[in-house]
CSV table of C-alpha atoms and ligand atoms in Angstrom, one decimal:
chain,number,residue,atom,x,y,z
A,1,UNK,CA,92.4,170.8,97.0
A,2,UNK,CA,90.6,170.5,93.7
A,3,UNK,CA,87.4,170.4,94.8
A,4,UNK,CA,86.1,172.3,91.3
A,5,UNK,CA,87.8,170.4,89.6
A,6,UNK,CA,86.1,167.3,90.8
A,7,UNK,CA,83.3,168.3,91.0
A,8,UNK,CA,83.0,169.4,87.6
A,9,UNK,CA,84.4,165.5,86.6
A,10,UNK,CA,81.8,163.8,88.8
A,11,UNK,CA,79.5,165.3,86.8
A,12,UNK,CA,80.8,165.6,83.3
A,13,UNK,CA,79.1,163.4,81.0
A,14,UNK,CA,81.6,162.6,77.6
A,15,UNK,CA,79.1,161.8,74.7
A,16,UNK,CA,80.1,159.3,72.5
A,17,UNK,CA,81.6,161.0,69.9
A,18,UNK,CA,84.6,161.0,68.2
A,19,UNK,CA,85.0,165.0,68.8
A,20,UNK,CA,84.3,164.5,72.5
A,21,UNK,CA,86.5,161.2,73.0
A,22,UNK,CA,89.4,163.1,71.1
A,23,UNK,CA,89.2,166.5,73.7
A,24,UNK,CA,88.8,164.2,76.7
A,25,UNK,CA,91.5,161.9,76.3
A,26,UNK,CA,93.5,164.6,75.4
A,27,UNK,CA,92.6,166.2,79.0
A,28,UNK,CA,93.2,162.6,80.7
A,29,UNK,CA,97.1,163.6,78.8
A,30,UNK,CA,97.4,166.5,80.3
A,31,UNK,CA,96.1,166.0,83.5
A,32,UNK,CA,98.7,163.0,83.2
A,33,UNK,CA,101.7,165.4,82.7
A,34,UNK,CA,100.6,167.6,85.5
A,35,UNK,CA,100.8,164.7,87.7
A,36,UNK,CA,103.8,163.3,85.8
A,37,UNK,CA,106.1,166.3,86.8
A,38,UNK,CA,104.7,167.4,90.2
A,39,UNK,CA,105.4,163.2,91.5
A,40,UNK,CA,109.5,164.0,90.1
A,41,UNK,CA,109.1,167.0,92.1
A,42,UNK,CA,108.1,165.4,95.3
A,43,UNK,CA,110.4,162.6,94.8
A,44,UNK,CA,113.2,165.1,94.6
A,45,UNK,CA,112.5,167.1,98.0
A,46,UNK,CA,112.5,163.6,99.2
A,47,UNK,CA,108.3,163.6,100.3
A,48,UNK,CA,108.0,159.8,99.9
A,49,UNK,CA,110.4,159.5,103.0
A,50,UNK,CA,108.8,161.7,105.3
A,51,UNK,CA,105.6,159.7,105.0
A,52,UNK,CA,107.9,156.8,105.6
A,53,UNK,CA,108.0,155.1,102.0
A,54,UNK,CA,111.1,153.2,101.3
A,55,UNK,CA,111.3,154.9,97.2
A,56,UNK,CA,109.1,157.4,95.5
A,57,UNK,CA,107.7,153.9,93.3
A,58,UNK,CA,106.9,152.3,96.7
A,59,UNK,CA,104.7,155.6,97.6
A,60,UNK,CA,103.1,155.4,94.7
A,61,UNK,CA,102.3,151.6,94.6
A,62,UNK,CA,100.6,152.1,97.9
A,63,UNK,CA,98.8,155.2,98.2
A,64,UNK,CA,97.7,155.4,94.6
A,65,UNK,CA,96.9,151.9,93.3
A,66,UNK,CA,99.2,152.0,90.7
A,67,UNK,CA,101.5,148.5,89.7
A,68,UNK,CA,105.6,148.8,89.5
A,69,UNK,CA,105.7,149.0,85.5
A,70,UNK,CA,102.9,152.2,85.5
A,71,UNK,CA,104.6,153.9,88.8
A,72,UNK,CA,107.8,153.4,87.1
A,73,UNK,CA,107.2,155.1,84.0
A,74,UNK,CA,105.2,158.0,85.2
A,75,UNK,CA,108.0,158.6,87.7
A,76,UNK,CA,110.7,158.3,84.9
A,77,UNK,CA,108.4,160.6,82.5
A,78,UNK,CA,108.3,163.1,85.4
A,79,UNK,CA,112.1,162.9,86.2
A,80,UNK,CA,112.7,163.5,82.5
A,81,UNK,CA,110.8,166.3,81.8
A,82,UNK,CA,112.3,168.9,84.5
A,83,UNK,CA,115.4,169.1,81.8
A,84,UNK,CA,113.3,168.8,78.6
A,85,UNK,CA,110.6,172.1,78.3
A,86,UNK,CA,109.6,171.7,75.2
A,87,UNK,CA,109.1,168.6,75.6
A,88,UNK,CA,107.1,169.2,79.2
A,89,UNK,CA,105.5,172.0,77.5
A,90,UNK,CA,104.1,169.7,74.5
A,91,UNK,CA,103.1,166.9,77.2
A,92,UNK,CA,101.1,169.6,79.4
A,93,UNK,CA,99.2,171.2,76.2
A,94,UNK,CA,98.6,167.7,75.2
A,95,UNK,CA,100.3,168.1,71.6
A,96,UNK,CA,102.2,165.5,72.8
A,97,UNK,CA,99.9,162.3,74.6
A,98,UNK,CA,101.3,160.6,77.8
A,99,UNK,CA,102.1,157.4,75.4
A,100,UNK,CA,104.5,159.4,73.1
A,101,UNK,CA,106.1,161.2,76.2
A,102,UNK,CA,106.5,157.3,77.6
A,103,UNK,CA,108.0,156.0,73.9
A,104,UNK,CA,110.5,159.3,74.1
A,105,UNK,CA,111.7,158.5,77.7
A,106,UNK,CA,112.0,155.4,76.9
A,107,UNK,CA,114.3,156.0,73.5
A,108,UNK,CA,116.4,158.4,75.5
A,109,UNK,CA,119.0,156.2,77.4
A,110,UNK,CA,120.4,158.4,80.4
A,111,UNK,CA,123.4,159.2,78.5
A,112,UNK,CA,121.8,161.2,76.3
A,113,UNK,CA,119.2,163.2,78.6
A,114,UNK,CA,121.2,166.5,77.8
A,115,UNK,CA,121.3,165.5,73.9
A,116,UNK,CA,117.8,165.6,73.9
A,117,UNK,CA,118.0,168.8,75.7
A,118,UNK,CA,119.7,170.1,72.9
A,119,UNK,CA,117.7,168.7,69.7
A,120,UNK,CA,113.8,168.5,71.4
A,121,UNK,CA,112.9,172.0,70.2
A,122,UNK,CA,113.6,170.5,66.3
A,123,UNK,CA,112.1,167.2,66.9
A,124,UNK,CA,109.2,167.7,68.9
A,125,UNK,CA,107.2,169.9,66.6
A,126,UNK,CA,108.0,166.9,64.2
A,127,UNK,CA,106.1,164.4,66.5
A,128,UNK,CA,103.0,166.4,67.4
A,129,UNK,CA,100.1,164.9,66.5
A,130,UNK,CA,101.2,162.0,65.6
A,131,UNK,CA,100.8,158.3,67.0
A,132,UNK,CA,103.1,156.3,69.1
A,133,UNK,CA,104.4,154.2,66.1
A,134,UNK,CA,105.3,157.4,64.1
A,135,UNK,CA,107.3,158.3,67.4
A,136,UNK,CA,108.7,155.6,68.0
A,137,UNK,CA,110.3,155.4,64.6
A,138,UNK,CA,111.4,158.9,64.7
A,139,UNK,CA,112.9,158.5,68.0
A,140,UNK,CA,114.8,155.0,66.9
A,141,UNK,CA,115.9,156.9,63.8
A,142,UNK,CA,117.1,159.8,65.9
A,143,UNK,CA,119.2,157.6,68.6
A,144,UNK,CA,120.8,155.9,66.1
A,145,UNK,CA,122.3,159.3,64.7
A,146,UNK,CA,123.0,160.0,68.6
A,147,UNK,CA,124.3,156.5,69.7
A,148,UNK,CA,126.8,157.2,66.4
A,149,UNK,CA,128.3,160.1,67.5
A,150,UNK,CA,128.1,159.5,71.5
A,151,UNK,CA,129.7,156.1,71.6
A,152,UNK,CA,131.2,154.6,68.7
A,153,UNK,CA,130.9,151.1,70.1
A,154,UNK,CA,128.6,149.0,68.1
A,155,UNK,CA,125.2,148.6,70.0
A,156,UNK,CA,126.0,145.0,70.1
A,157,UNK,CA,128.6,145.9,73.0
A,158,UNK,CA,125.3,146.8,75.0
A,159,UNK,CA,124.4,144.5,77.8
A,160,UNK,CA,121.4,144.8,79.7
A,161,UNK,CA,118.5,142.7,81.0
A,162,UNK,CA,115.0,143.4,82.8
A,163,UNK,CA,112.5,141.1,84.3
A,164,UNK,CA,109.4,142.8,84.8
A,165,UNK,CA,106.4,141.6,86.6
A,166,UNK,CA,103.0,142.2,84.8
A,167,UNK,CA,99.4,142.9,85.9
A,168,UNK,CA,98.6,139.0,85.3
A,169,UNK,CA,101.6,138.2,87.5
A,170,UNK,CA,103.4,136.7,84.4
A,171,UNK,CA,106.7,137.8,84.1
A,172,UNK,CA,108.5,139.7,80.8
A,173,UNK,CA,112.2,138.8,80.2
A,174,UNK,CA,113.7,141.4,77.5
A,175,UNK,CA,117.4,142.4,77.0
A,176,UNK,CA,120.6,143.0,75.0
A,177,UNK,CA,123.5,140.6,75.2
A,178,UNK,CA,127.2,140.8,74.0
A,179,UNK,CA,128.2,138.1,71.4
A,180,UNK,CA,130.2,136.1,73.9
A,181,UNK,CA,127.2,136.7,76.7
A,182,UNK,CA,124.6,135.7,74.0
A,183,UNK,CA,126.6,132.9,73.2
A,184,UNK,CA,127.0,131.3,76.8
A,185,UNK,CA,122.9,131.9,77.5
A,186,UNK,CA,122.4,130.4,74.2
A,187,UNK,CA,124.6,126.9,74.9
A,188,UNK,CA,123.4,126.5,78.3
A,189,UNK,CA,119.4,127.5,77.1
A,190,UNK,CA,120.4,124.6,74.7
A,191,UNK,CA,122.6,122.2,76.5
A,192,UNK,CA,118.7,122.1,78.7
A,193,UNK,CA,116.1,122.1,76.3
A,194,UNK,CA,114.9,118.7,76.5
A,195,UNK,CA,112.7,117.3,74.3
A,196,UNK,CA,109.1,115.9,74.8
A,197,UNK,CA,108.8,112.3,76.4
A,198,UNK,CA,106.2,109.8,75.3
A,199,UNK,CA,103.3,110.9,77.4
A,200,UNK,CA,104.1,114.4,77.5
A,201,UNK,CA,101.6,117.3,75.8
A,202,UNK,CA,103.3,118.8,73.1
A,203,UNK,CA,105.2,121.8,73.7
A,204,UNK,CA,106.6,124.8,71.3
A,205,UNK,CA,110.3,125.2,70.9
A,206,UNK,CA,109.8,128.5,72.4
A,207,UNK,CA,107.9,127.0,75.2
A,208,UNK,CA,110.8,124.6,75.6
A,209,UNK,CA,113.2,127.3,76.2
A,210,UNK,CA,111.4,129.2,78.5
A,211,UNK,CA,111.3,125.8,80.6
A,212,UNK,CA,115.0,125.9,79.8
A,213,UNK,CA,115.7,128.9,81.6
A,214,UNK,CA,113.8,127.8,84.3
A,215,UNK,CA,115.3,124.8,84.8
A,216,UNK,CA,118.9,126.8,84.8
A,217,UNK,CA,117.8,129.4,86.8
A,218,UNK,CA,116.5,126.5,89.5
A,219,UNK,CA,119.6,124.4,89.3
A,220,UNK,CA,121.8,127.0,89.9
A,221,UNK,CA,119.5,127.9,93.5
A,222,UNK,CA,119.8,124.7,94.1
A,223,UNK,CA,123.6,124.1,94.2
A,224,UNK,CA,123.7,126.8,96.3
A,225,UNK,CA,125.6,125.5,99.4
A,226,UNK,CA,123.6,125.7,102.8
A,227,UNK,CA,125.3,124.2,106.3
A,228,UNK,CA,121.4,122.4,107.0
A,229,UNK,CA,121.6,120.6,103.8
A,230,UNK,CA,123.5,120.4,100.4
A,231,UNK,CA,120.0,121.1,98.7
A,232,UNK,CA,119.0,124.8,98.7
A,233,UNK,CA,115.3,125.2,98.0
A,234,UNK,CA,114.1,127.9,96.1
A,235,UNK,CA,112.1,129.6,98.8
A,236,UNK,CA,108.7,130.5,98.3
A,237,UNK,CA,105.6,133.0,100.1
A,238,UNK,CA,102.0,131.5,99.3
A,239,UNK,CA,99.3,132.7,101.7
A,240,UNK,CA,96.6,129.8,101.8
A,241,UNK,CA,93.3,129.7,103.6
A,242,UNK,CA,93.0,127.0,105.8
A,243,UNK,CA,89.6,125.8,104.6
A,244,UNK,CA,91.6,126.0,101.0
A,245,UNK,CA,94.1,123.6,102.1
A,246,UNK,CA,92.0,121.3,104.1
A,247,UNK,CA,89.8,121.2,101.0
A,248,UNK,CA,86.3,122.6,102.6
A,249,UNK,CA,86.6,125.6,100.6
A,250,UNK,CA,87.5,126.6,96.9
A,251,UNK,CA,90.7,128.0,96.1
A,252,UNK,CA,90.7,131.9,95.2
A,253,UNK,CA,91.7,133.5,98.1
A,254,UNK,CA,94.9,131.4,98.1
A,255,UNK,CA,98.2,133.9,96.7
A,256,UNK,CA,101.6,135.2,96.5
A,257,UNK,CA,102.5,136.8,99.1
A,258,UNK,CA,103.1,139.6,96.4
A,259,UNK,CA,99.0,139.0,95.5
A,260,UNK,CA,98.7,137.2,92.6
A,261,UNK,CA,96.6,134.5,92.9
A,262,UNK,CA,98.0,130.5,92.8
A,263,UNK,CA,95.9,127.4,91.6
A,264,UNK,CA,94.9,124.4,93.2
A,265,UNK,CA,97.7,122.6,91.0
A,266,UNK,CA,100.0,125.0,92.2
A,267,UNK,CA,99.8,125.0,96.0
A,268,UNK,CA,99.6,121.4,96.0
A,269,UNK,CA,102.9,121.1,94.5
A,270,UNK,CA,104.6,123.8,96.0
A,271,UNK,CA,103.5,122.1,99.6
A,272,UNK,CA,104.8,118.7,98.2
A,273,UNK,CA,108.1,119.6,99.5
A,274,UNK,CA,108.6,122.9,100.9
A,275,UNK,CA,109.7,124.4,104.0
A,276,UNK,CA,106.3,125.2,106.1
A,277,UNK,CA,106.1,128.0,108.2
A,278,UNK,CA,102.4,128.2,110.5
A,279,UNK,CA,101.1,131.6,110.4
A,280,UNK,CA,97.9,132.3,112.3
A,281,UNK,CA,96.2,135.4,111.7
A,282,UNK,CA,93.6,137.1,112.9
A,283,UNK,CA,91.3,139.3,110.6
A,284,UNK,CA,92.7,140.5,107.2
A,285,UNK,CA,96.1,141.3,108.9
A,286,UNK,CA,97.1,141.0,112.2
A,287,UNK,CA,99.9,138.0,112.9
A,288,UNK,CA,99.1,136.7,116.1
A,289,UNK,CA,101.6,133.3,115.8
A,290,UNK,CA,104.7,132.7,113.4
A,291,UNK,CA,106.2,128.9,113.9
A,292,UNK,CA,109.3,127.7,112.6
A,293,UNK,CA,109.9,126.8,109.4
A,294,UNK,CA,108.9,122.7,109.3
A,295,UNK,CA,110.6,120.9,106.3
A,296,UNK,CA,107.8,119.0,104.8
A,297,UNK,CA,110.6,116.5,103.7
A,298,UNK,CA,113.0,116.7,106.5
A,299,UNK,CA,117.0,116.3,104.6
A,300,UNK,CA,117.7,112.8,105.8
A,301,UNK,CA,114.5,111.5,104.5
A,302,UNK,CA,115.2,113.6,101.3
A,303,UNK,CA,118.6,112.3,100.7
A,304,UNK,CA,117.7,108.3,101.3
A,305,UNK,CA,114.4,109.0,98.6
A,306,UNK,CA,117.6,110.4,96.6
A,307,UNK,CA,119.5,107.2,96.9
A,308,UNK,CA,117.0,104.9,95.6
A,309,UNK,CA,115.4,107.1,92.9
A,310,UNK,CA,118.9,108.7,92.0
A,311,UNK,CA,116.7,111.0,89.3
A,312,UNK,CA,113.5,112.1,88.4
A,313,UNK,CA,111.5,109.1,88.1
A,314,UNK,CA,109.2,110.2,84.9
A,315,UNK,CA,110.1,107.7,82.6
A,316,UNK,CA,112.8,108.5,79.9
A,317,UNK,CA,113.7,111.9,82.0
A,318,UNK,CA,116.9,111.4,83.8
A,319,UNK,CA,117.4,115.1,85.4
A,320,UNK,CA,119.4,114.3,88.7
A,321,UNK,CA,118.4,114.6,92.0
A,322,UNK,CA,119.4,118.1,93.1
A,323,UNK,CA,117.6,119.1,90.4
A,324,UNK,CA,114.2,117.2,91.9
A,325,UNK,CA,111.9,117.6,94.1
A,326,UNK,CA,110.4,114.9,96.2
A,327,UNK,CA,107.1,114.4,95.5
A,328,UNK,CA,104.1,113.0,97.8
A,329,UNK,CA,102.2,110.4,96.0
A,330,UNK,CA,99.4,110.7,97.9
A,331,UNK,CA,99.4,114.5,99.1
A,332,UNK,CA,100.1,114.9,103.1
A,333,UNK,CA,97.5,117.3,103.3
A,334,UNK,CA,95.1,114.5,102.7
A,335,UNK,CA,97.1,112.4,105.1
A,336,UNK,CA,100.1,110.5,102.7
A,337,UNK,CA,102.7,109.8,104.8
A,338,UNK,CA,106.0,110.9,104.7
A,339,UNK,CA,107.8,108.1,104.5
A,340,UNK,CA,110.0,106.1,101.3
A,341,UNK,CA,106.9,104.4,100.3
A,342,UNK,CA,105.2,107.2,99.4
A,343,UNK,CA,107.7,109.7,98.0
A,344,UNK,CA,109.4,109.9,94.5
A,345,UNK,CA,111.6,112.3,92.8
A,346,UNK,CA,110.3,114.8,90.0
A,347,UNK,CA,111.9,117.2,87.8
A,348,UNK,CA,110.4,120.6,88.3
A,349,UNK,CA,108.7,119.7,85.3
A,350,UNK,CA,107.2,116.9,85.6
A,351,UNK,CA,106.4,117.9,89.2
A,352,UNK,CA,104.6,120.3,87.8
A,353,UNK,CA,102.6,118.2,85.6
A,354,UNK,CA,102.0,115.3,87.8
A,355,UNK,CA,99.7,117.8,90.0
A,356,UNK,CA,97.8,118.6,86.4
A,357,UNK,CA,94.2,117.3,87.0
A,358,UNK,CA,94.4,114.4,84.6
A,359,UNK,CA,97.8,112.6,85.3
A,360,UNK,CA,97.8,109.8,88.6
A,361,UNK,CA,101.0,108.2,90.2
A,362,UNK,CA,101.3,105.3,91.8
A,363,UNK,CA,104.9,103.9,94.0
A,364,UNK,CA,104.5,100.3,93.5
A,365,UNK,CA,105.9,97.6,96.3
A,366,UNK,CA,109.2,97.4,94.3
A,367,UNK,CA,109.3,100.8,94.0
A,368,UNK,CA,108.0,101.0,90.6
A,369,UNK,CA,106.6,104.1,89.4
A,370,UNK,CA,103.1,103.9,87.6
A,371,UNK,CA,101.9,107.2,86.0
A,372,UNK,CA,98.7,107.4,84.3
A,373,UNK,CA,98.0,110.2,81.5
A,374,UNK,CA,95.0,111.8,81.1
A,375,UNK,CA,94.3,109.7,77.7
A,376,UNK,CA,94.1,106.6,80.3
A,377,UNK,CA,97.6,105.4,79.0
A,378,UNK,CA,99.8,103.9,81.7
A,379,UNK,CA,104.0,104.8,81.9
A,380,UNK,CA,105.8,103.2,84.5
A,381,UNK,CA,109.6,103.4,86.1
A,382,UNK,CA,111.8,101.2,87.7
A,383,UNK,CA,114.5,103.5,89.8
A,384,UNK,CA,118.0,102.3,88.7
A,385,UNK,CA,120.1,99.3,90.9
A,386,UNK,CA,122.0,100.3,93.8
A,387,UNK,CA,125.0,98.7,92.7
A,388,UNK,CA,126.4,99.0,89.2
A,389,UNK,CA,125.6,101.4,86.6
A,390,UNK,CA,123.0,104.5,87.4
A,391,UNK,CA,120.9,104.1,84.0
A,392,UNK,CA,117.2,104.2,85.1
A,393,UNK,CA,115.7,101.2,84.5
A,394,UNK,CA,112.7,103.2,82.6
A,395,UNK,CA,110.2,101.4,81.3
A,396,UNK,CA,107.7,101.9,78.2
A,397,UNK,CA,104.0,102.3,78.3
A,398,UNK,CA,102.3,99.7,80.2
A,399,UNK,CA,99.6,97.6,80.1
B,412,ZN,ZN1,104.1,116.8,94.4
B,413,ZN,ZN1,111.5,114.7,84.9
């Protein structure tokens, strides 16, 4: 369909020149805006569906490359501009670049999509050719006059919150919250900040709330009630080579089942005590066997380790046991048993850092824990009486 068109790109050579960088990213823009509104166009005559895509984003993930965040603002761009045209006309001229269109959609809140209707053919001649920073002043500037007269309630009234997932896999947290919402997250993110034991690298305060949130966000899974047993795990997808897991082959072809890729560290400790499904493919893609889901530590056996340990078993942490996991001192994969004397309860935390290259744990005859740090420093535990009191009997550093 544009055949001339790519073939005069295949062969356009862009010199490097500040003139000729300038004219061709501005033809990247408007090539973008093109694009931008004929996507909004066949999202609304419904296209995606009769090629069988769930969403208009899911399309576009899948037949163009694109990740959620970048499908989800050029479709939001493109749904935008069919009621703004002088704001479409800007974008396809390439006055205006595809990052200012972006910082305008994204300043526009769908309240006020007819507001902008009404005021783009004053503002947008004001924005031309500048940068996104300039824009995105002016547009703060100009929905704060709009937010005034629109809805008198302080923007503090705003609640909203959005997880995205970015192209690293990492995940961005960014909201609004009330004063009274804002004021539960904060006790709770609080009330679970906890703060670095002996033995422990050092981390940020910021670092420590993030683990915070974490550790809220997993407590809350976990008291979940379930009829098998009264400890929900969070539930997990991690495709793993067999030659990965057996340990004849190096890890990198191990992921998500979303595709981002998982470390050594990682699967180790999420197969520590997890619910196992067999999968047996053939080829890139093809199924050919899904068993049942295997409980690497079947309930009974969790809730006796439970018992005896009564909390995580680093010593000085004392998070309780739904809140652990139950960790295999020496790995099953590599043929640990699972049995008492070779399980112990970690926080997700410390879970997580016991499978750090570096840090060894030993279950001693008395059940004793031993941990070795990377520095060669030895920490050990003593899990708390049966009878009596449930303090830990923690112990300082060792020998
Ligand atoms: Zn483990
Ligand atoms: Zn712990």
């Amino acid at each position: 369909m544009f055949e001339g068109l790519q073939e005069v790109v295949e062969e356009l050579e862009i010199p490097a020149t500040a003139d000729a960088l300038r004219e061709a990213w501005r033809l990247v823009d408007q090539l973008t805006a093109r694009a931008r509104e004929a996507t909004a166009e066949f999202d609304a005559l419904d296209g995606p569906a009769g090629e069988g895509a769930l969403s208009t984003l899911s399309w576009l993930r899948h037949h163009t490359g694109m990740d959620d965040a970048a499908a989800g603002r050029h479709l939001k761009a493109g749904r935008q501009l069919r009621h703004w045209p002088v704001t479409a006309a800007a974008a396809r001229s390439g006055d205006l670049s595809a990052s200012q269109v972006e910082v305008i959609c994204a300043q526009v809140p769908a309240g006020a999509v007819e507001r902008w209707a009404e005021h783009e053919s004053l503002m947008v001649p004001t924005l031309t050719g500048g940068d996104v920073a300039h824009t995105r002043v002016a547009m703060t500037r100009w929905r704060q006059i709009v937010d005034g007269v629109d809805d008198p309630k302080p923007p503090t009234e705003r609640n909203d919150l959005y997880l995205s997932v970015l192209p690293d896999g990492r995940h961005r947290l960014d909201g609004n919250l009330d004063a009274r919402t804002g004021a539960v997250v904060g006790d709770a993110i609080r009330a679970a900040m906890r703060p670095d034991l002996d033995g422990e690298p050092e981390r940020t305060p910021s670092r420590r709330r993030a683990d915070a949130l974490g550790e809220i966000c997993a407590f809350w899974l976990a008291s979940q009630p379930s009829p098998a047993t009264a400890r929900q795990r969070p539930s997990a997808h991690v495709v793993i080579d067999w030659d990965v897991l057996t340990g004849t082959a190096r890890p990198g072809t191990s992921h998500w089942l979303d595709g981002t890729p998982i470390s050594n560290a990682a699967i180790a400790q999420v197969l520590c005590d997890a619910q196992v499904h067999r999968v047996i493919v053939s080829g890139a893609s093809t199924i050919l066997d899904y068993g049942r889901g295997t409980k690497a530590v079947p309930p009974n056996l969790w809730n006796v380790i439970a018992l005896r340990d009564r909390h995580c078993r680093f010593p000085g942490c004392a998070v309780p046991s739904p809140r652990c996991d139950a960790h295999h001192v020496h790995h099953w994969l590599h043929g640990g048993p699972t049995e008492p004397t070779n399980l112990a309860l970690l926080c997700e935390r410390h879970h997580t850092l016991i499978h750090l290259p570096g840090y060894q744990m030993k279950l001693l005859p008395d059940s004793g824990v031993e941990i070795t740090l990377p520095t060669g420093r030895t920490l050990t535990s003593h899990p708390p009486p049966l009878t009596g009191g449930g303090a830990g009997g923690d112990g300082g550093p060792g020998p």
